[in-house]
Amino acid sequence: MATVCPLCNGLTVLTAPCPRCQEPVEDGGQMEGYDDPYSPYEDDLLVPAPNAGEDPQKWCWHLVYCRQCGWEGNLPVAQREGL
Ligand SMILES: [Zn+2]
Ligand SMILES: [Zn+2]
């Protein structure tokens, strides 16, 4: 079943707070290779989302950054079933 990322498709806006300063982070775009057939979760740069290992296809990884303090990270966005 196809899923879509609500953030990629403009169905929602990013509201995650920066872990360092609590300011809202900004979406830096979808990570390249997010749909790589090889598991991306072994990359040290990535932190698996809760239950992400159960069905990685349901997560769209986004690069996010904070304008306030310069923090950068990866955020998994839960995908929705396609319309
Ligand atoms: Zn996305
Ligand atoms: Zn910050």
PDB file of N, CA, C and O and ligand atoms in Angstrom:
ATOM      1  N   MET A   1       0.849  -1.201   0.000  1.00  0.00           N
ATOM      2  CA  MET A   1       0.000   0.000   0.000  1.00  0.00           C
ATOM      3  C   MET A   1       0.879   1.244   0.000  1.00  0.00           C
ATOM      4  O   MET A   1       1.817   1.350   0.770  1.00  0.00           O
ATOM      5  N   ALA A   2       0.554   2.149  -0.876  1.00  0.00           N
ATOM      6  CA  ALA A   2       1.360   3.358  -0.978  1.00  0.00           C
ATOM      7  C   ALA A   2       1.075   4.291   0.193  1.00  0.00           C
ATOM      8  O   ALA A   2      -0.063   4.399   0.651  1.00  0.00           O
ATOM      9  N   THR A   3       2.111   4.909   0.640  1.00  0.00           N
ATOM     10  CA  THR A   3       1.939   5.905   1.689  1.00  0.00           C
ATOM     11  C   THR A   3       2.546   7.219   1.225  1.00  0.00           C
ATOM     12  O   THR A   3       3.414   7.239   0.364  1.00  0.00           O
ATOM     13  N   VAL A   4       2.059   8.279   1.797  1.00  0.00           N
ATOM     14  CA  VAL A   4       2.591   9.593   1.462  1.00  0.00           C
ATOM     15  C   VAL A   4       3.021  10.286   2.745  1.00  0.00           C
ATOM     16  O   VAL A   4       2.447  10.069   3.816  1.00  0.00           O
ATOM     17  N   CYS A   5       4.009  11.120   2.597  1.00  0.00           N
ATOM     18  CA  CYS A   5       4.461  11.890   3.745  1.00  0.00           C
ATOM     19  C   CYS A   5       3.668  13.194   3.790  1.00  0.00           C
ATOM     20  O   CYS A   5       3.690  13.954   2.827  1.00  0.00           O
ATOM     21  N   PRO A   6       2.942  13.446   4.862  1.00  0.00           N
ATOM     22  CA  PRO A   6       2.124  14.667   4.932  1.00  0.00           C
ATOM     23  C   PRO A   6       2.964  15.939   4.874  1.00  0.00           C
ATOM     24  O   PRO A   6       2.493  16.976   4.402  1.00  0.00           O
ATOM     25  N   LEU A   7       4.186  15.835   5.327  1.00  0.00           N
ATOM     26  CA  LEU A   7       5.032  17.024   5.311  1.00  0.00           C
ATOM     27  C   LEU A   7       5.530  17.313   3.896  1.00  0.00           C
ATOM     28  O   LEU A   7       5.517  18.452   3.438  1.00  0.00           O
ATOM     29  N   CYS A   8       5.926  16.267   3.176  1.00  0.00           N
ATOM     30  CA  CYS A   8       6.369  16.427   1.787  1.00  0.00           C
ATOM     31  C   CYS A   8       5.246  16.937   0.907  1.00  0.00           C
ATOM     32  O   CYS A   8       5.477  17.640  -0.063  1.00  0.00           O
ATOM     33  N   ASN A   9       4.034  16.553   1.241  1.00  0.00           N
ATOM     34  CA  ASN A   9       2.897  16.892   0.398  1.00  0.00           C
ATOM     35  C   ASN A   9       2.147  18.131   0.867  1.00  0.00           C
ATOM     36  O   ASN A   9       1.055  18.427   0.379  1.00  0.00           O
ATOM     37  N   GLY A  10       2.692  18.829   1.821  1.00  0.00           N
ATOM     38  CA  GLY A  10       2.083  20.071   2.245  1.00  0.00           C
ATOM     39  C   GLY A  10       0.796  19.894   3.023  1.00  0.00           C
ATOM     40  O   GLY A  10       0.000  20.820   3.120  1.00  0.00           O
ATOM     41  N   LEU A  11       0.584  18.693   3.567  1.00  0.00           N
ATOM     42  CA  LEU A  11      -0.649  18.437   4.305  1.00  0.00           C
ATOM     43  C   LEU A  11      -0.524  18.840   5.764  1.00  0.00           C
ATOM     44  O   LEU A  11      -1.507  18.914   6.491  1.00  0.00           O
ATOM     45  N   THR A  12       0.701  19.080   6.176  1.00  0.00           N
ATOM     46  CA  THR A  12       0.918  19.483   7.557  1.00  0.00           C
ATOM     47  C   THR A  12       2.152  20.368   7.604  1.00  0.00           C
ATOM     48  O   THR A  12       2.892  20.489   6.628  1.00  0.00           O
ATOM     49  N   VAL A  13       2.352  20.976   8.726  1.00  0.00           N
ATOM     50  CA  VAL A  13       3.543  21.795   8.895  1.00  0.00           C
ATOM     51  C   VAL A  13       4.373  21.225  10.033  1.00  0.00           C
ATOM     52  O   VAL A  13       3.848  20.556  10.923  1.00  0.00           O
ATOM     53  N   LEU A  14       5.632  21.493   9.974  1.00  0.00           N
ATOM     54  CA  LEU A  14       6.534  20.968  10.986  1.00  0.00           C
ATOM     55  C   LEU A  14       6.373  21.759  12.285  1.00  0.00           C
ATOM     56  O   LEU A  14       6.411  22.983  12.281  1.00  0.00           O
ATOM     57  N   THR A  15       6.189  21.041  13.370  1.00  0.00           N
ATOM     58  CA  THR A  15       5.974  21.721  14.645  1.00  0.00           C
ATOM     59  C   THR A  15       6.909  21.215  15.733  1.00  0.00           C
ATOM     60  O   THR A  15       6.712  21.467  16.903  1.00  0.00           O
ATOM     61  N   ALA A  16       7.926  20.473  15.321  1.00  0.00           N
ATOM     62  CA  ALA A  16       8.821  19.893  16.323  1.00  0.00           C
ATOM     63  C   ALA A  16       9.700  20.964  16.952  1.00  0.00           C
ATOM     64  O   ALA A  16      10.167  21.874  16.272  1.00  0.00           O
ATOM     65  N   PRO A  17       9.918  20.863  18.254  1.00  0.00           N
ATOM     66  CA  PRO A  17      10.789  21.822  18.915  1.00  0.00           C
ATOM     67  C   PRO A  17      12.256  21.397  18.823  1.00  0.00           C
ATOM     68  O   PRO A  17      12.571  20.216  18.736  1.00  0.00           O
ATOM     69  N   CYS A  18      13.114  22.376  18.843  1.00  0.00           N
ATOM     70  CA  CYS A  18      14.546  22.090  18.873  1.00  0.00           C
ATOM     71  C   CYS A  18      14.892  21.453  20.218  1.00  0.00           C
ATOM     72  O   CYS A  18      14.482  21.942  21.265  1.00  0.00           O
ATOM     73  N   PRO A  19      15.648  20.357  20.205  1.00  0.00           N
ATOM     74  CA  PRO A  19      16.001  19.695  21.460  1.00  0.00           C
ATOM     75  C   PRO A  19      16.977  20.512  22.303  1.00  0.00           C
ATOM     76  O   PRO A  19      17.165  20.246  23.477  1.00  0.00           O
ATOM     77  N   ARG A  20      17.582  21.488  21.687  1.00  0.00           N
ATOM     78  CA  ARG A  20      18.589  22.270  22.400  1.00  0.00           C
ATOM     79  C   ARG A  20      18.001  23.538  23.003  1.00  0.00           C
ATOM     80  O   ARG A  20      18.283  23.898  24.129  1.00  0.00           O
ATOM     81  N   CYS A  21      17.165  24.240  22.207  1.00  0.00           N
ATOM     82  CA  CYS A  21      16.667  25.530  22.691  1.00  0.00           C
ATOM     83  C   CYS A  21      15.137  25.625  22.679  1.00  0.00           C
ATOM     84  O   CYS A  21      14.587  26.651  23.055  1.00  0.00           O
ATOM     85  N   GLN A  22      14.476  24.574  22.211  1.00  0.00           N
ATOM     86  CA  GLN A  22      13.007  24.508  22.224  1.00  0.00           C
ATOM     87  C   GLN A  22      12.335  25.425  21.224  1.00  0.00           C
ATOM     88  O   GLN A  22      11.109  25.508  21.173  1.00  0.00           O
ATOM     89  N   GLU A  23      13.100  26.113  20.425  1.00  0.00           N
ATOM     90  CA  GLU A  23      12.481  26.891  19.353  1.00  0.00           C
ATOM     91  C   GLU A  23      12.005  25.921  18.276  1.00  0.00           C
ATOM     92  O   GLU A  23      12.575  24.844  18.120  1.00  0.00           O
ATOM     93  N   PRO A  24      10.977  26.296  17.535  1.00  0.00           N
ATOM     94  CA  PRO A  24      10.514  25.398  16.461  1.00  0.00           C
ATOM     95  C   PRO A  24      11.597  25.215  15.402  1.00  0.00           C
ATOM     96  O   PRO A  24      12.207  26.183  14.968  1.00  0.00           O
ATOM     97  N   VAL A  25      11.824  23.968  15.035  1.00  0.00           N
ATOM     98  CA  VAL A  25      12.817  23.711  13.997  1.00  0.00           C
ATOM     99  C   VAL A  25      12.165  23.880  12.626  1.00  0.00           C
ATOM    100  O   VAL A  25      10.939  23.862  12.494  1.00  0.00           O
ATOM    101  N   GLU A  26      12.986  24.047  11.621  1.00  0.00           N
ATOM    102  CA  GLU A  26      12.474  24.208  10.272  1.00  0.00           C
ATOM    103  C   GLU A  26      12.816  22.992   9.431  1.00  0.00           C
ATOM    104  O   GLU A  26      13.872  22.380   9.600  1.00  0.00           O
ATOM    105  N   ASP A  27      11.921  22.697   8.508  1.00  0.00           N
ATOM    106  CA  ASP A  27      12.118  21.547   7.638  1.00  0.00           C
ATOM    107  C   ASP A  27      13.186  21.860   6.601  1.00  0.00           C
ATOM    108  O   ASP A  27      13.092  22.841   5.876  1.00  0.00           O
ATOM    109  N   GLY A  28      14.194  21.022   6.545  1.00  0.00           N
ATOM    110  CA  GLY A  28      15.252  21.217   5.561  1.00  0.00           C
ATOM    111  C   GLY A  28      15.075  20.343   4.341  1.00  0.00           C
ATOM    112  O   GLY A  28      15.932  20.287   3.476  1.00  0.00           O
ATOM    113  N   GLY A  29      13.967  19.621   4.289  1.00  0.00           N
ATOM    114  CA  GLY A  29      13.708  18.788   3.121  1.00  0.00           C
ATOM    115  C   GLY A  29      13.890  17.316   3.415  1.00  0.00           C
ATOM    116  O   GLY A  29      14.443  16.918   4.431  1.00  0.00           O
ATOM    117  N   GLN A  30      13.415  16.556   2.493  1.00  0.00           N
ATOM    118  CA  GLN A  30      13.490  15.108   2.632  1.00  0.00           C
ATOM    119  C   GLN A  30      14.935  14.651   2.480  1.00  0.00           C
ATOM    120  O   GLN A  30      15.674  15.151   1.640  1.00  0.00           O
ATOM    121  N   MET A  31      15.312  13.715   3.303  1.00  0.00           N
ATOM    122  CA  MET A  31      16.667  13.191   3.209  1.00  0.00           C
ATOM    123  C   MET A  31      16.830  12.372   1.935  1.00  0.00           C
ATOM    124  O   MET A  31      15.958  11.602   1.563  1.00  0.00           O
ATOM    125  N   GLU A  32      17.980  12.508   1.314  1.00  0.00           N
ATOM    126  CA  GLU A  32      18.239  11.691   0.131  1.00  0.00           C
ATOM    127  C   GLU A  32      18.422  10.248   0.560  1.00  0.00           C
ATOM    128  O   GLU A  32      19.008   9.961   1.585  1.00  0.00           O
ATOM    129  N   GLY A  33      17.911   9.376  -0.261  1.00  0.00           N
ATOM    130  CA  GLY A  33      18.107   7.958   0.023  1.00  0.00           C
ATOM    131  C   GLY A  33      17.222   7.425   1.121  1.00  0.00           C
ATOM    132  O   GLY A  33      17.483   6.358   1.643  1.00  0.00           O
ATOM    133  N   TYR A  34      16.186   8.174   1.455  1.00  0.00           N
ATOM    134  CA  TYR A  34      15.333   7.711   2.546  1.00  0.00           C
ATOM    135  C   TYR A  34      14.651   6.399   2.215  1.00  0.00           C
ATOM    136  O   TYR A  34      14.266   5.641   3.090  1.00  0.00           O
ATOM    137  N   ASP A  35      14.472   6.160   0.904  1.00  0.00           N
ATOM    138  CA  ASP A  35      13.803   4.924   0.507  1.00  0.00           C
ATOM    139  C   ASP A  35      14.786   3.879  -0.004  1.00  0.00           C
ATOM    140  O   ASP A  35      14.431   2.996  -0.751  1.00  0.00           O
ATOM    141  N   ASP A  36      16.028   4.047   0.407  1.00  0.00           N
ATOM    142  CA  ASP A  36      17.044   3.074   0.014  1.00  0.00           C
ATOM    143  C   ASP A  36      16.629   1.700   0.504  1.00  0.00           C
ATOM    144  O   ASP A  36      16.179   1.554   1.636  1.00  0.00           O
ATOM    145  N   PRO A  37      16.760   0.684  -0.329  1.00  0.00           N
ATOM    146  CA  PRO A  37      16.350  -0.666   0.093  1.00  0.00           C
ATOM    147  C   PRO A  37      17.184  -1.184   1.255  1.00  0.00           C
ATOM    148  O   PRO A  37      16.746  -2.051   2.004  1.00  0.00           O
ATOM    149  N   TYR A  38      18.387  -0.659   1.399  1.00  0.00           N
ATOM    150  CA  TYR A  38      19.194  -1.067   2.535  1.00  0.00           C
ATOM    151  C   TYR A  38      18.787  -0.239   3.746  1.00  0.00           C
ATOM    152  O   TYR A  38      18.421   0.924   3.625  1.00  0.00           O
ATOM    153  N   SER A  39      18.853  -0.842   4.881  1.00  0.00           N
ATOM    154  CA  SER A  39      18.400  -0.155   6.082  1.00  0.00           C
ATOM    155  C   SER A  39      19.211   1.101   6.357  1.00  0.00           C
ATOM    156  O   SER A  39      20.423   1.039   6.464  1.00  0.00           O
ATOM    157  N   PRO A  40      18.542   2.245   6.480  1.00  0.00           N
ATOM    158  CA  PRO A  40      19.265   3.467   6.815  1.00  0.00           C
ATOM    159  C   PRO A  40      19.506   3.593   8.306  1.00  0.00           C
ATOM    160  O   PRO A  40      20.204   4.473   8.758  1.00  0.00           O
ATOM    161  N   TYR A  41      18.902   2.723   9.057  1.00  0.00           N
ATOM    162  CA  TYR A  41      18.935   2.883  10.512  1.00  0.00           C
ATOM    163  C   TYR A  41      20.239   2.442  11.137  1.00  0.00           C
ATOM    164  O   TYR A  41      20.457   2.606  12.317  1.00  0.00           O
ATOM    165  N   GLU A  42      21.112   1.895  10.306  1.00  0.00           N
ATOM    166  CA  GLU A  42      22.413   1.505  10.837  1.00  0.00           C
ATOM    167  C   GLU A  42      23.402   2.657  10.767  1.00  0.00           C
ATOM    168  O   GLU A  42      24.504   2.576  11.269  1.00  0.00           O
ATOM    169  N   ASP A  43      22.969   3.712  10.111  1.00  0.00           N
ATOM    170  CA  ASP A  43      23.824   4.887  10.012  1.00  0.00           C
ATOM    171  C   ASP A  43      23.901   5.573  11.375  1.00  0.00           C
ATOM    172  O   ASP A  43      22.886   5.827  12.010  1.00  0.00           O
ATOM    173  N   ASP A  44      25.107   5.882  11.799  1.00  0.00           N
ATOM    174  CA  ASP A  44      25.270   6.486  13.117  1.00  0.00           C
ATOM    175  C   ASP A  44      24.597   7.850  13.211  1.00  0.00           C
ATOM    176  O   ASP A  44      24.308   8.329  14.291  1.00  0.00           O
ATOM    177  N   LEU A  45      24.366   8.468  12.071  1.00  0.00           N
ATOM    178  CA  LEU A  45      23.778   9.799  12.089  1.00  0.00           C
ATOM    179  C   LEU A  45      22.284   9.762  12.367  1.00  0.00           C
ATOM    180  O   LEU A  45      21.685  10.767  12.693  1.00  0.00           O
ATOM    181  N   LEU A  46      21.711   8.585  12.219  1.00  0.00           N
ATOM    182  CA  LEU A  46      20.265   8.493  12.352  1.00  0.00           C
ATOM    183  C   LEU A  46      19.868   7.865  13.677  1.00  0.00           C
ATOM    184  O   LEU A  46      20.492   6.932  14.147  1.00  0.00           O
ATOM    185  N   VAL A  47      18.820   8.390  14.216  1.00  0.00           N
ATOM    186  CA  VAL A  47      18.263   7.815  15.431  1.00  0.00           C
ATOM    187  C   VAL A  47      16.918   7.190  15.078  1.00  0.00           C
ATOM    188  O   VAL A  47      16.024   7.887  14.600  1.00  0.00           O
ATOM    189  N   PRO A  48      16.791   5.903  15.260  1.00  0.00           N
ATOM    190  CA  PRO A  48      15.520   5.267  14.889  1.00  0.00           C
ATOM    191  C   PRO A  48      14.348   5.846  15.651  1.00  0.00           C
ATOM    192  O   PRO A  48      14.446   6.148  16.835  1.00  0.00           O
ATOM    193  N   ALA A  49      13.263   6.018  14.945  1.00  0.00           N
ATOM    194  CA  ALA A  49      12.049   6.476  15.588  1.00  0.00           C
ATOM    195  C   ALA A  49      11.432   5.309  16.347  1.00  0.00           C
ATOM    196  O   ALA A  49      11.759   4.160  16.077  1.00  0.00           O
ATOM    197  N   PRO A  50      10.573   5.612  17.276  1.00  0.00           N
ATOM    198  CA  PRO A  50       9.871   4.513  17.963  1.00  0.00           C
ATOM    199  C   PRO A  50       9.164   3.631  16.955  1.00  0.00           C
ATOM    200  O   PRO A  50       8.417   4.118  16.116  1.00  0.00           O
ATOM    201  N   ASN A  51       9.430   2.348  17.026  1.00  0.00           N
ATOM    202  CA  ASN A  51       8.798   1.366  16.149  1.00  0.00           C
ATOM    203  C   ASN A  51       9.203   1.502  14.684  1.00  0.00           C
ATOM    204  O   ASN A  51       8.622   0.859  13.827  1.00  0.00           O
ATOM    205  N   ALA A  52      10.182   2.349  14.408  1.00  0.00           N
ATOM    206  CA  ALA A  52      10.571   2.545  13.012  1.00  0.00           C
ATOM    207  C   ALA A  52      11.076   1.244  12.402  1.00  0.00           C
ATOM    208  O   ALA A  52      10.910   1.006  11.214  1.00  0.00           O
ATOM    209  N   GLY A  53      11.689   0.425  13.212  1.00  0.00           N
ATOM    210  CA  GLY A  53      12.246  -0.807  12.683  1.00  0.00           C
ATOM    211  C   GLY A  53      11.178  -1.798  12.257  1.00  0.00           C
ATOM    212  O   GLY A  53      11.444  -2.706  11.471  1.00  0.00           O
ATOM    213  N   GLU A  54       9.986  -1.618  12.763  1.00  0.00           N
ATOM    214  CA  GLU A  54       8.927  -2.562  12.432  1.00  0.00           C
ATOM    215  C   GLU A  54       8.444  -2.377  10.998  1.00  0.00           C
ATOM    216  O   GLU A  54       8.118  -3.320  10.315  1.00  0.00           O
ATOM    217  N   ASP A  55       8.360  -1.139  10.574  1.00  0.00           N
ATOM    218  CA  ASP A  55       7.907  -0.863   9.222  1.00  0.00           C
ATOM    219  C   ASP A  55       8.524   0.448   8.738  1.00  0.00           C
ATOM    220  O   ASP A  55       7.890   1.503   8.801  1.00  0.00           O
ATOM    221  N   PRO A  56       9.748   0.396   8.304  1.00  0.00           N
ATOM    222  CA  PRO A  56      10.456   1.635   7.942  1.00  0.00           C
ATOM    223  C   PRO A  56       9.811   2.384   6.800  1.00  0.00           C
ATOM    224  O   PRO A  56      10.033   3.564   6.623  1.00  0.00           O
ATOM    225  N   GLN A  57       8.981   1.694   6.005  1.00  0.00           N
ATOM    226  CA  GLN A  57       8.338   2.373   4.884  1.00  0.00           C
ATOM    227  C   GLN A  57       7.324   3.400   5.345  1.00  0.00           C
ATOM    228  O   GLN A  57       6.840   4.207   4.572  1.00  0.00           O
ATOM    229  N   LYS A  58       6.965   3.340   6.595  1.00  0.00           N
ATOM    230  CA  LYS A  58       5.966   4.293   7.084  1.00  0.00           C
ATOM    231  C   LYS A  58       6.568   5.595   7.580  1.00  0.00           C
ATOM    232  O   LYS A  58       5.864   6.449   8.082  1.00  0.00           O
ATOM    233  N   TRP A  59       7.869   5.709   7.442  1.00  0.00           N
ATOM    234  CA  TRP A  59       8.533   6.908   7.933  1.00  0.00           C
ATOM    235  C   TRP A  59       9.243   7.633   6.802  1.00  0.00           C
ATOM    236  O   TRP A  59       9.875   7.015   5.954  1.00  0.00           O
ATOM    237  N   CYS A  60       9.087   8.924   6.792  1.00  0.00           N
ATOM    238  CA  CYS A  60       9.818   9.759   5.849  1.00  0.00           C
ATOM    239  C   CYS A  60      10.795  10.593   6.665  1.00  0.00           C
ATOM    240  O   CYS A  60      10.395  11.338   7.547  1.00  0.00           O
ATOM    241  N   TRP A  61      12.053  10.432   6.354  1.00  0.00           N
ATOM    242  CA  TRP A  61      13.062  11.148   7.146  1.00  0.00           C
ATOM    243  C   TRP A  61      13.326  12.517   6.566  1.00  0.00           C
ATOM    244  O   TRP A  61      13.589  12.663   5.378  1.00  0.00           O
ATOM    245  N   HIS A  62      13.255  13.489   7.426  1.00  0.00           N
ATOM    246  CA  HIS A  62      13.508  14.861   7.007  1.00  0.00           C
ATOM    247  C   HIS A  62      14.715  15.433   7.716  1.00  0.00           C
ATOM    248  O   HIS A  62      14.947  15.148   8.890  1.00  0.00           O
ATOM    249  N   LEU A  63      15.421  16.233   6.979  1.00  0.00           N
ATOM    250  CA  LEU A  63      16.462  17.029   7.606  1.00  0.00           C
ATOM    251  C   LEU A  63      15.786  18.234   8.252  1.00  0.00           C
ATOM    252  O   LEU A  63      14.942  18.868   7.629  1.00  0.00           O
ATOM    253  N   VAL A  64      16.126  18.511   9.479  1.00  0.00           N
ATOM    254  CA  VAL A  64      15.558  19.682  10.142  1.00  0.00           C
ATOM    255  C   VAL A  64      16.694  20.485  10.761  1.00  0.00           C
ATOM    256  O   VAL A  64      17.761  19.956  11.064  1.00  0.00           O
ATOM    257  N   TYR A  65      16.446  21.771  10.918  1.00  0.00           N
ATOM    258  CA  TYR A  65      17.471  22.608  11.513  1.00  0.00           C
ATOM    259  C   TYR A  65      16.829  23.719  12.324  1.00  0.00           C
ATOM    260  O   TYR A  65      15.648  24.046  12.139  1.00  0.00           O
ATOM    261  N   CYS A  66      17.606  24.255  13.198  1.00  0.00           N
ATOM    262  CA  CYS A  66      17.124  25.322  14.073  1.00  0.00           C
ATOM    263  C   CYS A  66      17.852  26.612  13.737  1.00  0.00           C
ATOM    264  O   CYS A  66      19.078  26.660  13.744  1.00  0.00           O
ATOM    265  N   ARG A  67      17.079  27.632  13.443  1.00  0.00           N
ATOM    266  CA  ARG A  67      17.691  28.922  13.129  1.00  0.00           C
ATOM    267  C   ARG A  67      18.284  29.591  14.364  1.00  0.00           C
ATOM    268  O   ARG A  67      19.203  30.385  14.288  1.00  0.00           O
ATOM    269  N   GLN A  68      17.697  29.266  15.485  1.00  0.00           N
ATOM    270  CA  GLN A  68      18.125  29.941  16.711  1.00  0.00           C
ATOM    271  C   GLN A  68      19.533  29.547  17.137  1.00  0.00           C
ATOM    272  O   GLN A  68      20.354  30.391  17.443  1.00  0.00           O
ATOM    273  N   CYS A  69      19.774  28.242  17.166  1.00  0.00           N
ATOM    274  CA  CYS A  69      21.051  27.782  17.724  1.00  0.00           C
ATOM    275  C   CYS A  69      21.885  26.994  16.727  1.00  0.00           C
ATOM    276  O   CYS A  69      22.999  26.594  17.034  1.00  0.00           O
ATOM    277  N   GLY A  70      21.332  26.756  15.545  1.00  0.00           N
ATOM    278  CA  GLY A  70      22.125  26.072  14.539  1.00  0.00           C
ATOM    279  C   GLY A  70      22.086  24.555  14.619  1.00  0.00           C
ATOM    280  O   GLY A  70      22.795  23.880  13.886  1.00  0.00           O
ATOM    281  N   TRP A  71      21.267  24.014  15.484  1.00  0.00           N
ATOM    282  CA  TRP A  71      21.161  22.567  15.609  1.00  0.00           C
ATOM    283  C   TRP A  71      20.617  21.971  14.321  1.00  0.00           C
ATOM    284  O   TRP A  71      19.728  22.532  13.679  1.00  0.00           O
ATOM    285  N   GLU A  72      21.164  20.833  13.946  1.00  0.00           N
ATOM    286  CA  GLU A  72      20.656  20.119  12.778  1.00  0.00           C
ATOM    287  C   GLU A  72      20.423  18.668  13.160  1.00  0.00           C
ATOM    288  O   GLU A  72      21.166  18.106  13.966  1.00  0.00           O
ATOM    289  N   GLY A  73      19.405  18.087  12.584  1.00  0.00           N
ATOM    290  CA  GLY A  73      19.136  16.691  12.897  1.00  0.00           C
ATOM    291  C   GLY A  73      18.213  16.071  11.883  1.00  0.00           C
ATOM    292  O   GLY A  73      17.866  16.687  10.871  1.00  0.00           O
ATOM    293  N   ASN A  74      17.827  14.854  12.192  1.00  0.00           N
ATOM    294  CA  ASN A  74      16.922  14.114  11.319  1.00  0.00           C
ATOM    295  C   ASN A  74      15.641  13.842  12.073  1.00  0.00           C
ATOM    296  O   ASN A  74      15.662  13.483  13.242  1.00  0.00           O
ATOM    297  N   LEU A  75      14.535  14.020  11.389  1.00  0.00           N
ATOM    298  CA  LEU A  75      13.243  13.807  12.030  1.00  0.00           C
ATOM    299  C   LEU A  75      12.411  12.839  11.204  1.00  0.00           C
ATOM    300  O   LEU A  75      12.174  13.080  10.024  1.00  0.00           O
ATOM    301  N   PRO A  76      11.965  11.751  11.807  1.00  0.00           N
ATOM    302  CA  PRO A  76      11.094  10.838  11.080  1.00  0.00           C
ATOM    303  C   PRO A  76       9.656  11.341  11.117  1.00  0.00           C
ATOM    304  O   PRO A  76       9.138  11.667  12.164  1.00  0.00           O
ATOM    305  N   VAL A  77       9.063  11.426   9.940  1.00  0.00           N
ATOM    306  CA  VAL A  77       7.677  11.853   9.843  1.00  0.00           C
ATOM    307  C   VAL A  77       6.820  10.640   9.503  1.00  0.00           C
ATOM    308  O   VAL A  77       7.093   9.936   8.529  1.00  0.00           O
ATOM    309  N   ALA A  78       5.807  10.405  10.290  1.00  0.00           N
ATOM    310  CA  ALA A  78       4.931   9.265  10.050  1.00  0.00           C
ATOM    311  C   ALA A  78       4.153   9.478   8.764  1.00  0.00           C
ATOM    312  O   ALA A  78       3.491  10.500   8.590  1.00  0.00           O
ATOM    313  N   GLN A  79       4.224   8.515   7.883  1.00  0.00           N
ATOM    314  CA  GLN A  79       3.502   8.634   6.629  1.00  0.00           C
ATOM    315  C   GLN A  79       2.052   8.198   6.796  1.00  0.00           C
ATOM    316  O   GLN A  79       1.713   7.438   7.699  1.00  0.00           O
ATOM    317  N   ARG A  80       1.246   8.706   5.890  1.00  0.00           N
ATOM    318  CA  ARG A  80      -0.169   8.343   5.878  1.00  0.00           C
ATOM    319  C   ARG A  80      -0.439   7.472   4.666  1.00  0.00           C
ATOM    320  O   ARG A  80       0.287   7.525   3.683  1.00  0.00           O
ATOM    321  N   GLU A  81      -1.512   6.762   4.734  1.00  0.00           N
ATOM    322  CA  GLU A  81      -1.912   5.969   3.568  1.00  0.00           C
ATOM    323  C   GLU A  81      -2.305   6.909   2.448  1.00  0.00           C
ATOM    324  O   GLU A  81      -2.904   7.963   2.671  1.00  0.00           O
ATOM    325  N   GLY A  82      -1.943   6.544   1.241  1.00  0.00           N
ATOM    326  CA  GLY A  82      -2.225   7.388   0.091  1.00  0.00           C
ATOM    327  C   GLY A  82      -3.706   7.548  -0.143  1.00  0.00           C
ATOM    328  O   GLY A  82      -4.508   6.679   0.214  1.00  0.00           O
ATOM    329  N   LEU A  83      -4.041   8.671  -0.719  1.00  0.00           N
ATOM    330  CA  LEU A  83      -5.449   8.927  -0.998  1.00  0.00           C
ATOM    331  C   LEU A  83      -5.932   8.070  -2.164  1.00  0.00           C
ATOM    332  O   LEU A  83      -5.184   7.818  -3.086  1.00  0.00           O
TER     333      LEU A  83
HETATM  334 ZN    ZN B   1       8.560  13.717   3.841  1.00  0.00          ZN
HETATM  335 ZN    ZN B   2      17.774  25.429  18.673  1.00  0.00          ZN
END
